[in-house]
Amino acid sequence: MSSSTPAYYNADAVRQVLSWPLVNRAVETALVAIVKQDTETHPESTSFACQPKRSFTACGKEPGRILLTMPAYVGNYSLESPKSPGDAQQSRSTLACKLVSSFRENPARDPPLPSIHAHVLLFDNQTGQLSAIMEGTDLTTWRTVSASLVATKYLYFRRFGSQAEQERSINVAIVGCGVQGQLHAAAFCANFRVKQLNLYNRTLAKAQALADELQRTLDTESGTQVKVCPSAHEACQDADVICIATYAKESVIQFADLKPKQGVHINAVGAGEVHFSELAADIYHQAKVYVDCYTNAEAELVGLPAPITAEVGQIILSENYPKETEITIFQSMGMASEDACVAQAVHDCILSGAKDS
């Protein structure tokens, strides 16, 4: 690659090429790559990833000002072409680093600013030269939701059969209707056959606003029924899949809120100070817990009230799916390898001029 000025992709450029097929393929690739594989056991999959623990840098003595760095190298992997899904692609490697600044007081400024800014840097993996910079806020939101989609596919649907995600209708509960909850709701309706979509938010007006938006945008032929619920219990009591994304410091969902004696899958995407504070300990005591990456889990899930069963990538590779009646939790933390693979896919798509569909 030449020493020309790195490409810069603003939020609009990134947003124009983001699609669920593109992001889901990239995230699934990253989840598999992070698994420490035995090449004799899995000769068909030799991708790998180097992903150090993310670092936090305090910016001065003022509280609430942090720079987060998330580097990753994902090697020897392939993604389908946006132009020709299903075509075999030459293996590639990606070197990237996501930088996230979190300045808590920004919304109170005049004029107000977002509290979080994210950018992903892509490097030439042969020379180390910077090749692209892209706005990373939308990319981060989409890859987080995509990880829930991929986890649901393998931890919930596949327990019922290899094509269950295409054939089986589900009831979904969204607990927390902020940015993550909003995109989770739309994404689950776009990717799966959702029969009933229940929404709960501490401020019911926000849940109602999301319901109104979904009623305007959902395909009428889907038959999805959208309901705003006055409590988390009502939202979850008949749900097959629960997506919870809140800043709650205390548990929002208890074991008694879940559908009794039937399999339930929970995507826990909390952004609170403690990653697992949204769910009561009695749920963890009855569930199997899965993570995206053991390394992140060891550092950030200290005190988790249940052992970790496996990484999601291990389940994708081994096909050792949960039993139909089990409760499963995907404890989502996000990881740099996902950012790297999604950023590479976006970069390739923009360069090719093809929007994935």
GROMACS .gro file of C-alpha atoms in nm:
model
  357
    1MET     CA    1   0.000   0.000   0.000
    2SER     CA    2   0.130   0.346  -0.080
    3SER     CA    3   0.211   0.615   0.173
    4SER     CA    4  -0.087   0.825   0.061
    5THR     CA    5  -0.312   1.004   0.307
    6PRO     CA    6  -0.536   0.760   0.500
    7ALA     CA    7  -0.898   0.741   0.394
    8TYR     CA    8  -1.147   0.904   0.628
    9TYR     CA    9  -1.504   0.776   0.658
   10ASN     CA   10  -1.745   0.998   0.847
   11ALA     CA   11  -2.059   0.874   1.018
   12ASP     CA   12  -2.275   0.911   0.706
   13ALA     CA   13  -2.032   0.710   0.493
   14VAL     CA   14  -2.026   0.428   0.749
   15ARG     CA   15  -2.403   0.436   0.801
   16GLN     CA   16  -2.472   0.400   0.429
   17VAL     CA   17  -2.306   0.058   0.405
   18LEU     CA   18  -2.403  -0.094   0.739
   19SER     CA   19  -2.642  -0.386   0.693
   20TRP     CA   20  -2.723  -0.689   0.904
   21PRO     CA   21  -2.582  -0.947   0.660
   22LEU     CA   22  -2.252  -0.758   0.642
   23VAL     CA   23  -2.219  -0.694   1.016
   24ASN     CA   24  -2.344  -1.038   1.125
   25ARG     CA   25  -2.089  -1.216   0.903
   26ALA     CA   26  -1.807  -0.999   1.039
   27VAL     CA   27  -1.909  -1.045   1.403
   28GLU     CA   28  -1.950  -1.422   1.368
   29THR     CA   29  -1.605  -1.436   1.207
   30ALA     CA   30  -1.457  -1.246   1.501
   31LEU     CA   31  -1.628  -1.467   1.760
   32VAL     CA   32  -1.477  -1.775   1.596
   33ALA     CA   33  -1.133  -1.621   1.546
   34ILE     CA   34  -1.092  -1.537   1.915
   35VAL     CA   35  -1.128  -1.903   2.017
   36LYS     CA   36  -0.801  -2.082   2.082
   37GLN     CA   37  -0.844  -2.359   1.829
   38ASP     CA   38  -0.688  -2.699   1.785
   39THR     CA   39  -0.610  -2.701   1.412
   40GLU     CA   40  -0.634  -3.081   1.405
   41THR     CA   41  -0.985  -3.067   1.549
   42HIS     CA   42  -1.091  -2.773   1.332
   43PRO     CA   43  -0.874  -2.787   1.020
   44GLU     CA   44  -1.138  -2.598   0.818
   45SER     CA   45  -1.104  -2.290   1.039
   46THR     CA   46  -0.758  -2.153   1.102
   47SER     CA   47  -0.842  -1.791   1.171
   48PHE     CA   48  -0.695  -1.645   1.487
   49ALA     CA   49  -0.695  -1.322   1.683
   50CYS     CA   50  -0.460  -1.135   1.912
   51GLN     CA   51  -0.661  -0.911   2.140
   52PRO     CA   52  -0.499  -0.759   2.451
   53LYS     CA   53  -0.711  -0.641   2.739
   54ARG     CA   54  -0.854  -0.297   2.671
   55SER     CA   55  -0.687  -0.011   2.852
   56PHE     CA   56  -0.845   0.283   3.034
   57THR     CA   57  -0.663   0.616   3.060
   58ALA     CA   58  -0.791   0.885   3.294
   59CYS     CA   59  -0.778   1.225   3.127
   60GLY     CA   60  -0.658   1.461   3.396
   61LYS     CA   61  -0.783   1.486   3.752
   62GLU     CA   62  -1.144   1.559   3.659
   63PRO     CA   63  -1.366   1.252   3.712
   64GLY     CA   64  -1.563   1.109   3.422
   65ARG     CA   65  -1.302   1.171   3.152
   66ILE     CA   66  -1.162   0.849   3.009
   67LEU     CA   67  -0.986   0.735   2.693
   68LEU     CA   68  -1.043   0.368   2.611
   69THR     CA   69  -0.812   0.186   2.367
   70MET     CA   70  -0.906  -0.148   2.207
   71PRO     CA   71  -0.641  -0.293   1.971
   72ALA     CA   72  -0.680  -0.621   1.780
   73TYR     CA   73  -0.518  -0.828   1.509
   74VAL     CA   74  -0.740  -1.084   1.333
   75GLY     CA   75  -0.547  -1.313   1.101
   76ASN     CA   76  -0.621  -1.554   0.819
   77TYR     CA   77  -0.996  -1.506   0.794
   78SER     CA   78  -1.237  -1.448   0.508
   79LEU     CA   79  -1.561  -1.263   0.452
   80GLU     CA   80  -1.813  -1.313   0.175
   81SER     CA   81  -1.821  -1.047  -0.093
   82PRO     CA   82  -2.100  -0.789  -0.062
   83LYS     CA   83  -2.153  -0.833  -0.436
   84SER     CA   84  -2.157  -1.214  -0.436
   85PRO     CA   85  -2.266  -1.369  -0.105
   86GLY     CA   86  -2.156  -1.731  -0.086
   87ASP     CA   87  -1.848  -1.685  -0.304
   88ALA     CA   88  -1.523  -1.811  -0.156
   89GLN     CA   89  -1.294  -1.525  -0.064
   90GLN     CA   90  -0.919  -1.502  -0.026
   91SER     CA   91  -0.806  -1.501   0.335
   92ARG     CA   92  -0.703  -1.169   0.485
   93SER     CA   93  -0.570  -1.020   0.806
   94THR     CA   94  -0.673  -0.701   0.981
   95LEU     CA   95  -0.483  -0.479   1.222
   96ALA     CA   96  -0.702  -0.221   1.393
   97CYS     CA   97  -0.751  -0.017   1.705
   98LYS     CA   98  -1.067   0.146   1.835
   99LEU     CA   99  -1.036   0.462   2.043
  100VAL     CA  100  -1.326   0.571   2.259
  101SER     CA  101  -1.336   0.891   2.462
  102SER     CA  102  -1.598   0.918   2.735
  103PHE     CA  103  -1.646   1.267   2.881
  104ARG     CA  104  -1.943   1.256   3.115
  105GLU     CA  105  -2.001   1.633   3.134
  106ASN     CA  106  -2.027   1.690   2.756
  107PRO     CA  107  -2.410   1.692   2.735
  108ALA     CA  108  -2.415   1.983   2.985
  109ARG     CA  109  -2.189   2.200   2.769
  110ASP     CA  110  -2.316   2.492   2.561
  111PRO     CA  111  -2.371   2.378   2.296
  112PRO     CA  112  -2.413   2.018   2.424
  113LEU     CA  113  -2.185   1.744   2.291
  114PRO     CA  114  -2.218   1.365   2.295
  115SER     CA  115  -2.055   1.208   2.597
  116ILE     CA  116  -1.896   0.933   2.388
  117HIS     CA  117  -1.690   0.961   2.068
  118ALA     CA  118  -1.549   0.653   1.894
  119HIS     CA  119  -1.314   0.605   1.600
  120VAL     CA  120  -1.162   0.294   1.447
  121LEU     CA  121  -0.815   0.302   1.292
  122LEU     CA  122  -0.724   0.045   1.026
  123PHE     CA  123  -0.360  -0.026   0.947
  124ASP     CA  124  -0.182  -0.200   0.661
  125ASN     CA  125  -0.088  -0.530   0.826
  126GLN     CA  126   0.229  -0.559   0.612
  127THR     CA  127   0.376  -0.212   0.666
  128GLY     CA  128   0.195  -0.081   0.972
  129GLN     CA  129   0.092   0.232   0.783
  130LEU     CA  130  -0.241   0.388   0.877
  131SER     CA  131  -0.484   0.315   0.592
  132ALA     CA  132  -0.821   0.439   0.717
  133ILE     CA  133  -0.996   0.622   0.998
  134MET     CA  134  -1.368   0.580   1.044
  135GLU     CA  135  -1.629   0.714   1.280
  136GLY     CA  136  -1.702   0.429   1.517
  137THR     CA  137  -2.019   0.516   1.708
  138ASP     CA  138  -2.269   0.352   1.473
  139LEU     CA  139  -2.028   0.068   1.402
  140THR     CA  140  -2.003  -0.003   1.777
  141THR     CA  141  -2.381   0.005   1.825
  142TRP     CA  142  -2.441  -0.229   1.532
  143ARG     CA  143  -2.172  -0.479   1.626
  144THR     CA  144  -2.305  -0.496   1.983
  145VAL     CA  145  -2.655  -0.575   1.856
  146SER     CA  146  -2.512  -0.818   1.601
  147ALA     CA  147  -2.333  -1.010   1.876
  148SER     CA  148  -2.674  -1.059   2.041
  149LEU     CA  149  -2.817  -1.178   1.710
  150VAL     CA  150  -2.536  -1.428   1.656
  151ALA     CA  151  -2.554  -1.548   2.018
  152THR     CA  152  -2.931  -1.596   1.988
  153LYS     CA  153  -2.887  -1.791   1.665
  154TYR     CA  154  -2.647  -2.043   1.820
  155LEU     CA  155  -2.748  -2.047   2.187
  156TYR     CA  156  -3.125  -2.042   2.139
  157PHE     CA  157  -3.240  -2.136   1.789
  158ARG     CA  158  -2.987  -2.407   1.713
  159ARG     CA  159  -3.100  -2.609   2.017
  160PHE     CA  160  -3.416  -2.676   1.813
  161GLY     CA  161  -3.248  -2.762   1.481
  162SER     CA  162  -3.011  -2.638   1.212
  163GLN     CA  163  -3.271  -2.419   1.039
  164ALA     CA  164  -3.471  -2.311   1.342
  165GLU     CA  165  -3.377  -1.944   1.310
  166GLN     CA  166  -3.558  -1.940   0.975
  167GLU     CA  167  -3.857  -2.150   1.075
  168ARG     CA  168  -3.935  -2.085   1.441
  169SER     CA  169  -4.141  -1.787   1.565
  170ILE     CA  170  -4.043  -1.632   1.897
  171ASN     CA  171  -4.162  -1.389   2.162
  172VAL     CA  172  -3.901  -1.123   2.238
  173ALA     CA  173  -3.876  -0.887   2.536
  174ILE     CA  174  -3.675  -0.565   2.519
  175VAL     CA  175  -3.591  -0.432   2.866
  176GLY     CA  176  -3.442  -0.085   2.839
  177CYS     CA  177  -3.545   0.123   2.536
  178GLY     CA  178  -3.240   0.344   2.496
  179VAL     CA  179  -3.015   0.337   2.188
  180GLN     CA  180  -2.922  -0.029   2.233
  181GLY     CA  181  -3.277  -0.137   2.311
  182GLN     CA  182  -3.413   0.048   2.009
  183LEU     CA  183  -3.170  -0.114   1.767
  184HIS     CA  184  -3.210  -0.457   1.930
  185ALA     CA  185  -3.586  -0.433   1.875
  186ALA     CA  186  -3.554  -0.339   1.508
  187ALA     CA  187  -3.276  -0.593   1.444
  188PHE     CA  188  -3.457  -0.889   1.597
  189CYS     CA  189  -3.764  -0.812   1.387
  190ALA     CA  190  -3.545  -0.781   1.076
  191ASN     CA  191  -3.348  -1.102   1.133
  192PHE     CA  192  -3.594  -1.343   1.298
  193ARG     CA  193  -3.963  -1.428   1.294
  194VAL     CA  194  -4.086  -1.229   1.593
  195LYS     CA  195  -4.445  -1.306   1.688
  196GLN     CA  196  -4.468  -1.083   1.996
  197LEU     CA  197  -4.237  -0.794   2.087
  198ASN     CA  198  -4.275  -0.665   2.442
  199LEU     CA  199  -4.113  -0.335   2.543
  200TYR     CA  200  -4.035  -0.217   2.894
  201ASN     CA  201  -3.854   0.097   3.003
  202ARG     CA  202  -3.835   0.264   3.343
  203THR     CA  203  -3.980   0.573   3.173
  204LEU     CA  204  -4.279   0.430   2.988
  205ALA     CA  205  -4.294   0.724   2.746
  206LYS     CA  206  -3.966   0.608   2.591
  207ALA     CA  207  -4.104   0.257   2.541
  208GLN     CA  208  -4.419   0.402   2.386
  209ALA     CA  209  -4.214   0.617   2.148
  210LEU     CA  210  -4.025   0.308   2.035
  211ALA     CA  211  -4.349   0.115   1.990
  212ASP     CA  212  -4.491   0.396   1.775
  213GLU     CA  213  -4.176   0.402   1.562
  214LEU     CA  214  -4.180   0.025   1.515
  215GLN     CA  215  -4.546   0.028   1.418
  216ARG     CA  216  -4.460   0.277   1.142
  217THR     CA  217  -4.158   0.090   1.010
  218LEU     CA  218  -4.229  -0.282   1.054
  219ASP     CA  219  -4.345  -0.482   0.757
  220THR     CA  220  -4.719  -0.532   0.805
  221GLU     CA  221  -4.690  -0.882   0.661
  222SER     CA  222  -4.459  -0.987   0.944
  223GLY     CA  223  -4.752  -1.004   1.184
  224THR     CA  224  -4.536  -0.886   1.477
  225GLN     CA  225  -4.744  -0.760   1.769
  226VAL     CA  226  -4.578  -0.478   1.965
  227LYS     CA  227  -4.680  -0.416   2.325
  228VAL     CA  228  -4.564  -0.164   2.585
  229CYS     CA  229  -4.553  -0.330   2.928
  230PRO     CA  230  -4.582  -0.158   3.267
  231SER     CA  231  -4.327  -0.388   3.432
  232ALA     CA  232  -4.027  -0.603   3.347
  233HIS     CA  233  -4.220  -0.903   3.480
  234GLU     CA  234  -4.501  -0.855   3.231
  235ALA     CA  235  -4.256  -0.803   2.944
  236CYS     CA  236  -4.057  -1.118   3.023
  237GLN     CA  237  -4.309  -1.371   3.151
  238ASP     CA  238  -4.385  -1.520   2.808
  239ALA     CA  239  -4.058  -1.429   2.632
  240ASP     CA  240  -3.840  -1.686   2.459
  241VAL     CA  241  -3.560  -1.431   2.415
  242ILE     CA  242  -3.488  -1.132   2.639
  243CYS     CA  243  -3.257  -0.844   2.551
  244ILE     CA  244  -3.172  -0.622   2.845
  245ALA     CA  245  -2.964  -0.307   2.801
  246THR     CA  246  -2.974  -0.067   3.094
  247TYR     CA  247  -2.749   0.122   3.334
  248ALA     CA  248  -2.923  -0.043   3.631
  249LYS     CA  249  -2.718  -0.083   3.948
  250GLU     CA  250  -2.967  -0.332   4.090
  251SER     CA  251  -3.136  -0.629   3.927
  252VAL     CA  252  -3.426  -0.552   3.694
  253ILE     CA  253  -3.523  -0.913   3.616
  254GLN     CA  254  -3.569  -1.195   3.868
  255PHE     CA  255  -3.592  -1.568   3.806
  256ALA     CA  256  -3.967  -1.553   3.884
  257ASP     CA  257  -4.011  -1.318   3.585
  258LEU     CA  258  -3.902  -1.585   3.335
  259LYS     CA  259  -4.124  -1.828   3.149
  260PRO     CA  260  -4.145  -2.131   3.382
  261LYS     CA  261  -3.988  -2.466   3.293
  262GLN     CA  262  -3.913  -2.367   2.932
  263GLY     CA  263  -3.596  -2.266   2.755
  264VAL     CA  264  -3.515  -1.896   2.766
  265HIS     CA  265  -3.220  -1.705   2.623
  266ILE     CA  266  -3.106  -1.370   2.764
  267ASN     CA  267  -2.876  -1.119   2.595
  268ALA     CA  268  -2.737  -0.906   2.879
  269VAL     CA  269  -2.587  -0.589   2.732
  270GLY     CA  270  -2.573  -0.371   3.043
  271ALA     CA  271  -2.349  -0.067   3.050
  272GLY     CA  272  -2.354  -0.014   3.424
  273GLU     CA  273  -2.049  -0.009   3.647
  274VAL     CA  274  -2.105  -0.382   3.708
  275HIS     CA  275  -2.176  -0.567   3.383
  276PHE     CA  276  -2.400  -0.827   3.544
  277SER     CA  277  -2.605  -0.609   3.779
  278GLU     CA  278  -2.918  -0.614   3.558
  279LEU     CA  279  -3.001  -0.979   3.629
  280ALA     CA  280  -3.073  -1.122   3.973
  281ALA     CA  281  -2.834  -1.379   4.115
  282ASP     CA  282  -3.111  -1.641   4.118
  283ILE     CA  283  -3.118  -1.631   3.737
  284TYR     CA  284  -2.743  -1.689   3.716
  285HIS     CA  285  -2.773  -1.979   3.959
  286GLN     CA  286  -3.014  -2.152   3.717
  287ALA     CA  287  -2.848  -2.056   3.388
  288LYS     CA  288  -2.551  -2.133   3.167
  289VAL     CA  289  -2.341  -1.823   3.095
  290TYR     CA  290  -2.159  -1.761   2.767
  291VAL     CA  291  -1.923  -1.477   2.675
  292ASP     CA  292  -1.763  -1.335   2.365
  293CYS     CA  293  -1.409  -1.359   2.503
  294TYR     CA  294  -1.259  -1.526   2.812
  295THR     CA  295  -0.983  -1.266   2.840
  296ASN     CA  296  -1.228  -0.977   2.872
  297ALA     CA  297  -1.449  -1.181   3.104
  298GLU     CA  298  -1.163  -1.257   3.345
  299ALA     CA  299  -1.086  -0.888   3.374
  300GLU     CA  300  -1.437  -0.740   3.374
  301LEU     CA  301  -1.672  -1.001   3.521
  302VAL     CA  302  -1.507  -1.041   3.860
  303GLY     CA  303  -1.774  -1.159   4.104
  304LEU     CA  304  -2.005  -1.302   3.839
  305PRO     CA  305  -2.243  -1.529   4.036
  306ALA     CA  306  -2.205  -1.825   3.798
  307PRO     CA  307  -1.925  -2.005   3.613
  308ILE     CA  308  -1.870  -1.929   3.245
  309THR     CA  309  -1.974  -2.224   3.030
  310ALA     CA  310  -1.798  -2.129   2.706
  311GLU     CA  311  -1.723  -1.859   2.452
  312VAL     CA  312  -1.991  -1.824   2.183
  313GLY     CA  313  -1.728  -1.901   1.919
  314GLN     CA  314  -1.665  -2.238   2.083
  315ILE     CA  315  -2.033  -2.326   2.044
  316ILE     CA  316  -2.029  -2.219   1.678
  317LEU     CA  317  -1.732  -2.448   1.614
  318SER     CA  318  -1.832  -2.747   1.829
  319GLU     CA  319  -2.209  -2.737   1.759
  320ASN     CA  320  -2.255  -2.838   2.123
  321TYR     CA  321  -2.578  -2.643   2.161
  322PRO     CA  322  -2.771  -2.596   2.487
  323LYS     CA  323  -3.062  -2.823   2.571
  324GLU     CA  324  -3.410  -2.706   2.473
  325THR     CA  325  -3.523  -2.632   2.830
  326GLU     CA  326  -3.209  -2.458   2.952
  327ILE     CA  327  -3.175  -2.093   3.045
  328THR     CA  328  -2.880  -1.935   2.868
  329ILE     CA  329  -2.721  -1.593   2.917
  330PHE     CA  330  -2.496  -1.419   2.668
  331GLN     CA  331  -2.298  -1.178   2.885
  332SER     CA  332  -2.208  -0.927   2.617
  333MET     CA  333  -1.901  -0.711   2.667
  334GLY     CA  334  -1.794  -0.629   2.313
  335MET     CA  335  -1.444  -0.686   2.185
  336ALA     CA  336  -1.189  -0.526   1.959
  337SER     CA  337  -1.183  -0.821   1.718
  338GLU     CA  338  -1.547  -0.751   1.633
  339ASP     CA  339  -1.465  -0.384   1.570
  340ALA     CA  340  -1.172  -0.486   1.348
  341CYS     CA  341  -1.372  -0.728   1.133
  342VAL     CA  342  -1.670  -0.495   1.095
  343ALA     CA  343  -1.445  -0.199   1.014
  344GLN     CA  344  -1.265  -0.409   0.752
  345ALA     CA  345  -1.598  -0.512   0.598
  346VAL     CA  346  -1.716  -0.150   0.588
  347HIS     CA  347  -1.385  -0.038   0.436
  348ASP     CA  348  -1.401  -0.310   0.169
  349CYS     CA  349  -1.764  -0.232   0.091
  350ILE     CA  350  -1.698   0.139   0.047
  351LEU     CA  351  -1.397   0.071  -0.172
  352SER     CA  352  -1.592  -0.169  -0.391
  353GLY     CA  353  -1.882   0.071  -0.417
  354ALA     CA  354  -2.122  -0.211  -0.336
  355LYS     CA  355  -2.381  -0.192  -0.062
  356ASP     CA  356  -2.445  -0.528   0.099
  357SER     CA  357  -2.804  -0.644   0.103
   0.00000   0.00000   0.00000
